[in-house]
Amino acid sequence: MKRFAALITQLEETTKTLQKTKAIAAYLQSVPDQDRLWCVTLFSGRRPKRVITSRQMREWASAASGWPLWLLEDSYAVVGDLGETIALVLPSPETEIEKSLSEWINDLRALASLDVEKKRNFILASWNSLGGPERFVFNKLITSGFRVGVSQKLMARAVAQVAKKTETEIAHRLMGNWHPDETTWYDLIEAEDLRVDLSRPYPFFLSSALESSPQSLGAPSDWGAEWKWDGIRGQVIIRGGSCFTWSRGEELVTQKFPEFEKFPDFLPDGTVLDGEILVWQDEHPLPFNKLQTRIGRKSVSKSILENAPVILYAYDLLEWRGEDIREQPYQERRKLLEDILSSTSPSLPLRLSPSIAFSDWISLAKTRSKARKNYAEGLILKKMNSLYEVGRKKGPWWKWKLDPFNIDAVMIYAQAGHGRRANLYTDFTFAVWQGSELVPLTKAYSGLTDAEFREISGWVRRNTLQRFGPVRQVTPEHVFEIAFEGIHESQRHKSGVALRFPRMARWRHDKKPHEANTIGDLKDLLKTYG
Amino acid sequence: MNRDAVLNFSPSGIYCPAGDFYIDPWRPVERALITHGHADHARKGHKYYLSTDIAAPVLKHRLGHITLETLRYSEIRQIGSARVSFHPAGHVPGSAQIRIKVGGEAWVISGDYKLEDDGLSTAFDPVSCHSFVTECTFGLPVFRWQSQAQVFQEINKWWANNAANGIVSVVGAYGLGKAQRLLCGLDLSIGKVLTHGAIEGTNRVMRAQGIVLPETEQITPETDRKGNGSTLILAPPSALQSTWERRFGDTSNAFASGWMGLRGVRRRRSVDRGFVISDHADWDGLNAAISATGAENIYVTHGYTDVFSKWLSSKGYHSEVVPSRFTGTSVDDEEVE
Ligand SMILES: [Zn+2]
Ligand SMILES: [Zn+2]
């Protein structure tokens, strides 16, 4: 595992993607197929089945290091990564064992059938035989996937170099439901026939935020426009008489949306649709919080199906009659999609997300300003001749969102971050006025620069009024502009409203707490847009 | 605080009523005893300063016109009914722990300290006392330093490798202490060392007081930017990844700090390399130092105070956290020096 640990170290020792790609490719070249396969498995967020609980790891690490459990836990809270914490607190190893990456993984998996005592002995002996970076990697094999700053794109590029194939093809091959136990390096990467896995999705093509005015995009006639919906981006695959639904996070979510099960009765095998999953009522989408009731559940109850029925609002077609059509221009894929959907029954939870006709950018800007009335959060602009590419690539697709809502709120609680932000206060609670009282409104974590986070952290330490565990109540002194995408009613929140995607837009040094917004201001927003 | 308290913790900082003075106060006071010249310890605006003779030049350099008296290490000064002495803290040149004895009670304020002899600062000297006020910036068992020699070897290896590839090496390090410590550990057979003006200013002050530092060249607008692939540049952390760094063309950058021991912080800094080298005591160092004082009462400041104090209590010490509003913290805690 020395080589794999060295790869992890190398990846962490550069911020340059070119060097990262080189390092991964060099590793893949130098190890046997089984190790290659596991490397790709781990870097794509898949992981071996867990055989040791986090609790066991902590207790055994406490025993092995001699530090009390609470001290280990408190250290973990700061470091933010259990594998790293344990690697750091253990004494130096007394022996050395060298096994390959796949040997270690197989040994760990073999523990599943052993009793706790045997598991414990194995883990303690392993810790005592692995040096710094290897020990860390070993712990990560037990606990969770690797996050080593390697994007799927970067990995696909490295694998493509080694396999001498295109990056697009590799990205597609790495999608879907494969597992190292059921495939080989050859089948996954090199074999000619790709369609073994019926559920395999295509990599999503993502739009970038349009920061400048659309005039910069050139002739309006080169562009198509659609509403930008606030749902879950989904890819629905109909193959082999079955239907598979993938979320943008590459999670197979078929069971969460049983409404789509009937698609194979109406659409031919070899159909892949890209669209937005939305809760639907009276022929229009409902706000995202309605959809939230369905996320995080494996299966969906009858009452949820009745209260929050979903549709797929389709906007692209990636495969038709078994043929990958991603290389056809957008306008042709779109036309085909329109033809297909024009003949499907309205009882099917499948609709065509409409195109928006426009002749010039100014009239389109007017349309965009009506997005909220149309239950959308802005527009998506797609170049007429754009191919369906992989990942986020600037140029062919833009999202042109409405400007966010803004309110000014007072910081009242602060909590320390962990991991990347181990020594900073980064999680804040903000309040608005209700009469002479400050009512908690929302939490926010992002939006400040590192320098601002450092500055506010110093201030929090000096201005703590009270502590509630990890949370510090601070003097209500600082006003922040909170930007958010939507607002809706909420029983769970003291303020009675919940915000969508709240973040800190600006630190309002120029404002005093009494100048912050009131609950009344938010209720007004709720009335208009909720 | 017990009835024989020699010090108390006030909103302006740590105060000694018997001698009517403060230690490293963070609000302007009449009389301030200063452990060392870092910004979170030596602040502007006091009427009178007392420091070690070795710390004095940097203090004057940083604070301008101040009324300053100095003591040598271990020299005793009677202030009111307090007997005061400064002792090596090993943190940066001239840094001190301050011992204050009133009647039969001896207290020591550690300031910032480290136990490893860095070859540049006067090495840390344990001072016995009844009560010890200690920093604990790195007071968790995840912080354990490698020896300085090992880290220098890593840095030189990285530099040599960059030099071989014609890439300029840029190291971010605090201007007072860390930069000079690195400078002394660099292998100058690899190439030249250039310095950012903020660091060269301190170098100049130290050289003038007789501290021997390897040769450096300050970067000016005229500095040749081409053909300097084998150079290493020492710069303040804020200069990393700025336009200032970019004008040197193809660079590899690194940050030298104890915080680099955490992957998360390393990622946040998003430098190519993080070298784990600190002028603060690590976990083992803190525990060793506390034990060496023989003190029963331990007051902890600066750092993971809650956890560290709980740890000390579990070891049988009487330990308390000094609330940070009584000691002040640097605005920028990651930059704590
Ligand atoms: Zn310092
Ligand atoms: Zn300090």
Tab-separated table of N, CA and C and ligand atoms in Angstrom, chain B residues 24 35-36 38-41 91 111-113 135 137 280 302 330 335-337, ligand 2:
chain	number	residue	atom	x	y	z
B	24	ASP	N	1.701	41.682	28.744
B	24	ASP	CA	1.144	41.644	27.388
B	24	ASP	C	-0.288	42.193	27.317
B	35	THR	N	6.294	39.891	26.812
B	35	THR	CA	7.019	38.620	26.672
B	35	THR	C	7.819	38.566	25.378
B	36	HIS	N	7.228	39.080	24.282
B	36	HIS	CA	7.946	39.094	23.003
B	36	HIS	C	7.219	39.986	22.011
B	38	HIS	N	5.674	39.720	19.068
B	38	HIS	CA	4.555	39.425	18.164
B	38	HIS	C	3.355	40.327	18.449
B	39	ALA	N	2.609	40.593	17.382
B	39	ALA	CA	1.561	41.609	17.459
B	39	ALA	C	0.488	41.298	18.502
B	40	ASP	N	0.262	40.012	18.785
B	40	ASP	CA	-0.787	39.700	19.759
B	40	ASP	C	-0.267	39.789	21.196
B	41	HIS	N	0.986	40.196	21.376
B	41	HIS	CA	1.562	40.346	22.719
B	41	HIS	C	2.068	41.757	22.970
B	91	HIS	N	10.813	30.706	22.017
B	91	HIS	CA	9.793	30.925	20.982
B	91	HIS	C	10.394	31.664	19.783
B	111	GLY	N	3.982	33.294	28.217
B	111	GLY	CA	4.017	33.875	26.873
B	111	GLY	C	3.870	32.739	25.884
B	112	ASP	N	4.418	32.889	24.682
B	112	ASP	CA	4.459	31.768	23.736
B	112	ASP	C	5.786	31.051	23.942
B	113	TYR	N	5.785	29.727	23.794
B	113	TYR	CA	7.047	29.003	23.998
B	113	TYR	C	7.113	27.712	23.216
B	135	GLU	N	0.208	29.174	27.580
B	135	GLU	CA	-0.511	29.128	26.310
B	135	GLU	C	-0.773	27.662	25.980
B	137	THR	N	-1.826	26.832	22.398
B	137	THR	CA	-2.233	26.945	20.993
B	137	THR	C	-2.438	25.560	20.365
B	280	HIS	N	5.562	27.129	18.550
B	280	HIS	CA	4.816	26.825	19.773
B	280	HIS	C	5.094	25.384	20.189
B	302	HIS	N	-5.101	31.041	25.182
B	302	HIS	CA	-4.725	30.907	23.770
B	302	HIS	C	-4.732	29.479	23.259
B	330	SER	N	-5.292	37.356	18.983
B	330	SER	CA	-4.969	38.041	17.751
B	330	SER	C	-6.242	38.062	16.930
B	335	GLU	N	-2.973	33.011	12.431
B	335	GLU	CA	-1.687	33.666	12.271
B	335	GLU	C	-1.010	33.852	13.624
B	336	VAL	N	-1.550	33.248	14.659
B	336	VAL	CA	-0.942	33.385	15.981
B	336	VAL	C	0.516	32.989	15.894
B	337	GLU	N	1.358	33.836	16.443
B	337	GLU	CA	2.790	33.585	16.283
B	337	GLU	C	3.414	33.174	17.597
C	2	ZN	ZN	1.019	34.609	20.703
